[in-house]
mmCIF file of C-alpha atoms in Angstrom:
data_model
loop_
_atom_site.group_PDB
_atom_site.id
_atom_site.type_symbol
_atom_site.label_atom_id
_atom_site.label_comp_id
_atom_site.label_asym_id
_atom_site.label_seq_id
_atom_site.Cartn_x
_atom_site.Cartn_y
_atom_site.Cartn_z
ATOM 1 C CA UNK A 1 124.517 34.242 2.912
ATOM 2 C CA UNK A 2 127.085 37.011 3.337
ATOM 3 C CA UNK A 3 125.268 40.327 3.343
ATOM 4 C CA UNK A 4 128.327 42.300 2.199
ATOM 5 C CA UNK A 5 128.241 40.600 -1.217
ATOM 6 C CA UNK A 6 124.511 39.931 -1.346
ATOM 7 C CA UNK A 7 122.689 41.880 -4.041
ATOM 8 C CA UNK A 8 118.885 41.500 -4.013
ATOM 9 C CA UNK A 9 118.636 43.133 -7.440
ATOM 10 C CA UNK A 10 120.875 40.436 -8.938
ATOM 11 C CA UNK A 11 118.815 37.724 -7.250
ATOM 12 C CA UNK A 12 115.595 39.134 -8.718
ATOM 13 C CA UNK A 13 117.181 39.276 -12.154
ATOM 14 C CA UNK A 14 118.362 35.659 -11.890
ATOM 15 C CA UNK A 15 115.107 34.253 -10.500
ATOM 16 C CA UNK A 16 112.819 36.021 -12.933
ATOM 17 C CA UNK A 17 115.109 35.140 -15.844
ATOM 18 C CA UNK A 18 113.989 31.541 -15.283
ATOM 19 C CA UNK A 19 110.461 32.612 -16.155
ATOM 20 C CA UNK A 20 111.728 34.457 -19.222
ATOM 21 C CA UNK A 21 113.715 31.388 -20.303
ATOM 22 C CA UNK A 22 111.226 28.607 -19.503
ATOM 23 C CA UNK A 23 107.939 30.335 -18.670
ATOM 24 C CA UNK A 24 106.384 29.872 -22.098
ATOM 25 C CA UNK A 25 106.754 26.104 -21.909
ATOM 26 C CA UNK A 26 103.614 24.026 -21.435
ATOM 27 C CA UNK A 27 102.676 23.495 -17.833
ATOM 28 C CA UNK A 28 103.110 19.704 -17.642
ATOM 29 C CA UNK A 29 100.047 18.461 -19.452
ATOM 30 C CA UNK A 30 97.805 21.442 -18.648
ATOM 31 C CA UNK A 31 96.292 24.012 -21.076
ATOM 32 C CA UNK A 32 98.423 26.917 -19.795
ATOM 33 C CA UNK A 33 102.107 27.819 -19.775
ATOM 34 C CA UNK A 34 104.322 27.664 -16.691
ATOM 35 C CA UNK A 35 104.252 31.467 -16.445
ATOM 36 C CA UNK A 36 100.468 31.707 -16.854
ATOM 37 C CA UNK A 37 99.967 29.076 -14.171
ATOM 38 C CA UNK A 38 102.215 30.722 -11.584
ATOM 39 C CA UNK A 39 100.968 34.229 -12.392
ATOM 40 C CA UNK A 40 97.377 33.091 -11.823
ATOM 41 C CA UNK A 41 98.272 31.373 -8.543
ATOM 42 C CA UNK A 42 99.851 34.596 -7.242
ATOM 43 C CA UNK A 43 96.843 36.635 -8.376
ATOM 44 C CA UNK A 44 94.490 34.276 -6.519
ATOM 45 C CA UNK A 45 96.521 34.667 -3.315
ATOM 46 C CA UNK A 46 96.533 38.434 -3.678
ATOM 47 C CA UNK A 47 92.789 38.577 -4.432
ATOM 48 C CA UNK A 48 92.117 36.771 -1.151
ATOM 49 C CA UNK A 49 94.122 39.390 0.753
ATOM 50 C CA UNK A 50 97.120 37.322 1.788
ATOM 51 C CA UNK A 51 100.464 38.885 2.660
ATOM 52 C CA UNK A 52 103.434 39.257 0.332
ATOM 53 C CA UNK A 53 105.184 36.081 1.506
ATOM 54 C CA UNK A 54 102.139 34.002 0.652
ATOM 55 C CA UNK A 55 101.732 35.729 -2.727
ATOM 56 C CA UNK A 56 105.390 35.036 -3.508
ATOM 57 C CA UNK A 57 105.052 31.402 -2.444
ATOM 58 C CA UNK A 58 102.041 31.039 -4.724
ATOM 59 C CA UNK A 59 104.040 32.475 -7.615
ATOM 60 C CA UNK A 60 107.160 30.427 -6.886
ATOM 61 C CA UNK A 61 105.422 27.154 -5.953
ATOM 62 C CA UNK A 62 106.541 25.379 -9.144
ATOM 63 C CA UNK A 63 109.899 27.101 -9.617
ATOM 64 C CA UNK A 64 111.559 23.722 -9.014
ATOM 65 C CA UNK A 65 110.456 22.741 -12.520
ATOM 66 C CA UNK A 66 112.267 25.773 -13.934
ATOM 67 C CA UNK A 67 115.486 25.876 -11.914
ATOM 68 C CA UNK A 68 115.999 22.126 -12.349
ATOM 69 C CA UNK A 69 116.105 22.554 -16.125
ATOM 70 C CA UNK A 70 119.554 24.086 -15.652
ATOM 71 C CA UNK A 71 120.844 21.126 -13.625
ATOM 72 C CA UNK A 72 121.876 17.639 -14.609
ATOM 73 C CA UNK A 73 120.540 14.450 -13.074
ATOM 74 C CA UNK A 74 117.037 15.630 -12.228
ATOM 75 C CA UNK A 75 114.571 12.768 -12.524
ATOM 76 C CA UNK A 76 111.462 13.347 -14.649
ATOM 77 C CA UNK A 77 107.907 12.265 -13.810
ATOM 78 C CA UNK A 78 107.241 10.688 -17.223
ATOM 79 C CA UNK A 79 107.657 14.063 -18.892
ATOM 80 C CA UNK A 80 105.342 15.820 -16.404
ATOM 81 C CA UNK A 81 107.929 17.857 -14.557
ATOM 82 C CA UNK A 82 110.666 17.007 -12.109
ATOM 83 C CA UNK A 83 110.563 14.584 -9.218
ATOM 84 C CA UNK A 84 110.930 16.480 -5.915
ATOM 85 C CA UNK A 85 110.340 19.821 -7.650
ATOM 86 C CA UNK A 86 108.851 21.159 -4.425
ATOM 87 C CA UNK A 87 112.113 20.476 -2.539
ATOM 88 C CA UNK A 88 114.272 21.716 -5.426
ATOM 89 C CA UNK A 89 112.278 24.939 -5.488
ATOM 90 C CA UNK A 90 112.379 25.439 -1.726
ATOM 91 C CA UNK A 91 116.151 24.885 -1.636
ATOM 92 C CA UNK A 92 116.685 27.198 -4.596
ATOM 93 C CA UNK A 93 114.729 30.013 -2.938
ATOM 94 C CA UNK A 94 116.436 29.601 0.446
ATOM 95 C CA UNK A 95 119.865 29.699 -1.192
ATOM 96 C CA UNK A 96 118.933 33.016 -2.778
ATOM 97 C CA UNK A 97 117.792 34.658 0.435
ATOM 98 C CA UNK A 98 114.042 34.133 0.465
ATOM 99 C CA UNK A 99 112.479 33.453 3.843
ATOM 100 C CA UNK A 100 111.974 30.027 5.366
ATOM 101 C CA UNK A 101 108.231 30.674 5.348
ATOM 102 C CA UNK A 102 108.201 31.157 1.575
ATOM 103 C CA UNK A 103 110.332 28.033 1.111
ATOM 104 C CA UNK A 104 108.165 25.957 3.467
ATOM 105 C CA UNK A 105 104.997 26.959 1.639
ATOM 106 C CA UNK A 106 106.580 26.109 -1.710
ATOM 107 C CA UNK A 107 107.679 22.748 -0.346
ATOM 108 C CA UNK A 108 104.228 22.110 1.110
ATOM 109 C CA UNK A 109 102.055 22.279 -1.997
ATOM 110 C CA UNK A 110 102.806 18.671 -3.021
ATOM 111 C CA UNK A 111 102.367 17.453 0.551
ATOM 112 C CA UNK A 112 98.943 19.122 0.538
ATOM 113 C CA UNK A 113 97.913 17.189 -2.578
ATOM 114 C CA UNK A 114 98.864 13.942 -0.865
ATOM 115 C CA UNK A 115 96.939 15.004 2.257
ATOM 116 C CA UNK A 116 93.794 16.074 0.423
ATOM 117 C CA UNK A 117 93.599 12.815 -1.524
ATOM 118 C CA UNK A 118 93.731 10.996 1.843
ATOM 119 C CA UNK A 119 91.310 13.231 3.732
ATOM 120 C CA UNK A 120 88.821 13.748 0.901
ATOM 121 C CA UNK A 121 88.838 10.820 -1.541
ATOM 122 C CA UNK A 122 86.613 12.832 -3.890
ATOM 123 C CA UNK A 123 89.462 15.344 -4.253
ATOM 124 C CA UNK A 124 91.390 12.751 -6.244
ATOM 125 C CA UNK A 125 88.588 12.658 -8.808
ATOM 126 C CA UNK A 126 88.873 16.420 -9.300
ATOM 127 C CA UNK A 127 92.577 16.248 -10.150
ATOM 128 C CA UNK A 128 93.615 16.611 -13.761
ATOM 129 C CA UNK A 129 95.021 13.541 -15.480
ATOM 130 C CA UNK A 130 98.519 15.044 -15.269
ATOM 131 C CA UNK A 131 98.141 15.704 -11.542
ATOM 132 C CA UNK A 132 96.921 12.146 -10.940
ATOM 133 C CA UNK A 133 99.981 10.805 -12.753
ATOM 134 C CA UNK A 134 102.436 12.962 -10.819
ATOM 135 C CA UNK A 135 100.831 11.957 -7.500
ATOM 136 C CA UNK A 136 102.291 8.480 -7.971
ATOM 137 C CA UNK A 137 105.787 9.964 -8.219
ATOM 138 C CA UNK A 138 105.162 12.181 -5.191
ATOM 139 C CA UNK A 139 104.474 9.445 -2.664
ATOM 140 C CA UNK A 140 100.818 8.766 -3.449
ATOM 141 C CA UNK A 141 97.923 9.220 -1.056
ATOM 142 C CA UNK A 142 99.047 9.898 2.514
ATOM 143 C CA UNK A 143 98.817 7.302 5.235
ATOM 144 C CA UNK A 144 96.812 8.020 8.375
ATOM 145 C CA UNK A 145 99.972 8.679 10.395
ATOM 146 C CA UNK A 146 101.404 11.011 7.732
ATOM 147 C CA UNK A 147 98.127 12.935 7.700
ATOM 148 C CA UNK A 148 98.163 13.258 11.489
ATOM 149 C CA UNK A 149 101.700 14.659 11.324
ATOM 150 C CA UNK A 150 100.716 17.130 8.587
ATOM 151 C CA UNK A 151 97.765 18.390 10.635
ATOM 152 C CA UNK A 152 100.224 19.426 13.372
ATOM 153 C CA UNK A 153 101.902 21.889 10.990
ATOM 154 C CA UNK A 154 100.874 25.405 12.089
ATOM 155 C CA UNK A 155 100.667 26.421 8.413
ATOM 156 C CA UNK A 156 98.645 23.362 7.347
ATOM 157 C CA UNK A 157 95.527 25.342 6.398
ATOM 158 C CA UNK A 158 97.558 27.866 4.447
ATOM 159 C CA UNK A 159 99.436 25.114 2.617
ATOM 160 C CA UNK A 160 96.094 23.561 1.677
ATOM 161 C CA UNK A 161 94.862 26.949 0.434
ATOM 162 C CA UNK A 162 97.956 27.236 -1.745
ATOM 163 C CA UNK A 163 97.180 23.797 -3.138
ATOM 164 C CA UNK A 164 93.703 24.940 -4.145
ATOM 165 C CA UNK A 165 95.189 27.978 -5.921
ATOM 166 C CA UNK A 166 97.511 25.573 -7.704
ATOM 167 C CA UNK A 167 94.481 23.580 -8.865
ATOM 168 C CA UNK A 168 92.562 26.693 -9.935
ATOM 169 C CA UNK A 169 95.415 28.447 -11.762
ATOM 170 C CA UNK A 170 94.864 26.708 -15.086
ATOM 171 C CA UNK A 171 92.515 29.114 -16.848
ATOM 172 C CA UNK A 172 93.182 29.891 -20.496
ATOM 173 C CA UNK A 173 93.293 33.409 -21.970
ATOM 174 C CA UNK A 174 94.064 35.147 -18.675
ATOM 175 C CA UNK A 175 96.588 37.962 -19.257
ATOM 176 C CA UNK A 176 99.892 37.818 -17.378
ATOM 177 C CA UNK A 177 99.971 41.359 -16.026
ATOM 178 C CA UNK A 178 101.417 41.059 -12.517
ATOM 179 C CA UNK A 179 105.115 40.303 -13.135
ATOM 180 C CA UNK A 180 106.372 43.831 -12.456
ATOM 181 C CA UNK A 181 104.353 43.884 -9.231
ATOM 182 C CA UNK A 182 105.766 40.503 -8.204
ATOM 183 C CA UNK A 183 109.313 41.705 -8.872
ATOM 184 C CA UNK A 184 108.714 44.696 -6.601
ATOM 185 C CA UNK A 185 107.355 42.677 -3.701
ATOM 186 C CA UNK A 186 110.075 40.053 -4.163
ATOM 187 C CA UNK A 187 112.759 42.743 -4.005
ATOM 188 C CA UNK A 188 111.207 44.294 -0.889
ATOM 189 C CA UNK A 189 110.996 40.843 0.668
ATOM 190 C CA UNK A 190 114.673 40.076 0.005
ATOM 191 C CA UNK A 191 115.733 43.447 1.392
ATOM 192 C CA UNK A 192 113.729 42.822 4.555
ATOM 193 C CA UNK A 193 114.981 39.250 5.053
ATOM 194 C CA UNK A 194 118.608 40.133 4.233
ATOM 195 C CA UNK A 195 119.234 43.630 5.646
ATOM 196 C CA UNK A 196 122.579 45.183 4.834
ATOM 197 C CA UNK A 197 124.459 45.991 8.037
#
């Protein structure tokens, strides 16, 4: 991305406008909205003391559901969000100047669900009905060789942690009070990743 025309403020406005436009929509079969879900995931990451990149990844992990609503030809998972939303979200964030680490964590949260259902069969039983349905669209339970490959990822444990925040971030009546804070750390992140020469 050309730094001479790159404006982090404009990127923040564009990205967060997705939450303003689509954030109040139901979170694919769950009792919370898209915005409530992602706000809670970010708050969980922050409460556990993780760095800003991880907090941003937790907040943005499902942004592929939001940015895809503006594009044609995105395949739906029986009305439960978009197929490949993790890749759509990762690509969207990279194109707007977010770090590869943020994008890789966003991309990883679906992979982690597939891994956990392989490694811990009881994990499948803890998934919501909506999450069980989407698993079929996302490649299903991992094979042994896929799991072995995933375990080689240096961020595997962190990706799994993000998956657990994803599972936990479905509480009702939790106020969304961290958006201004998330905008600030997102702006600082973009300015660090894309310094103006």
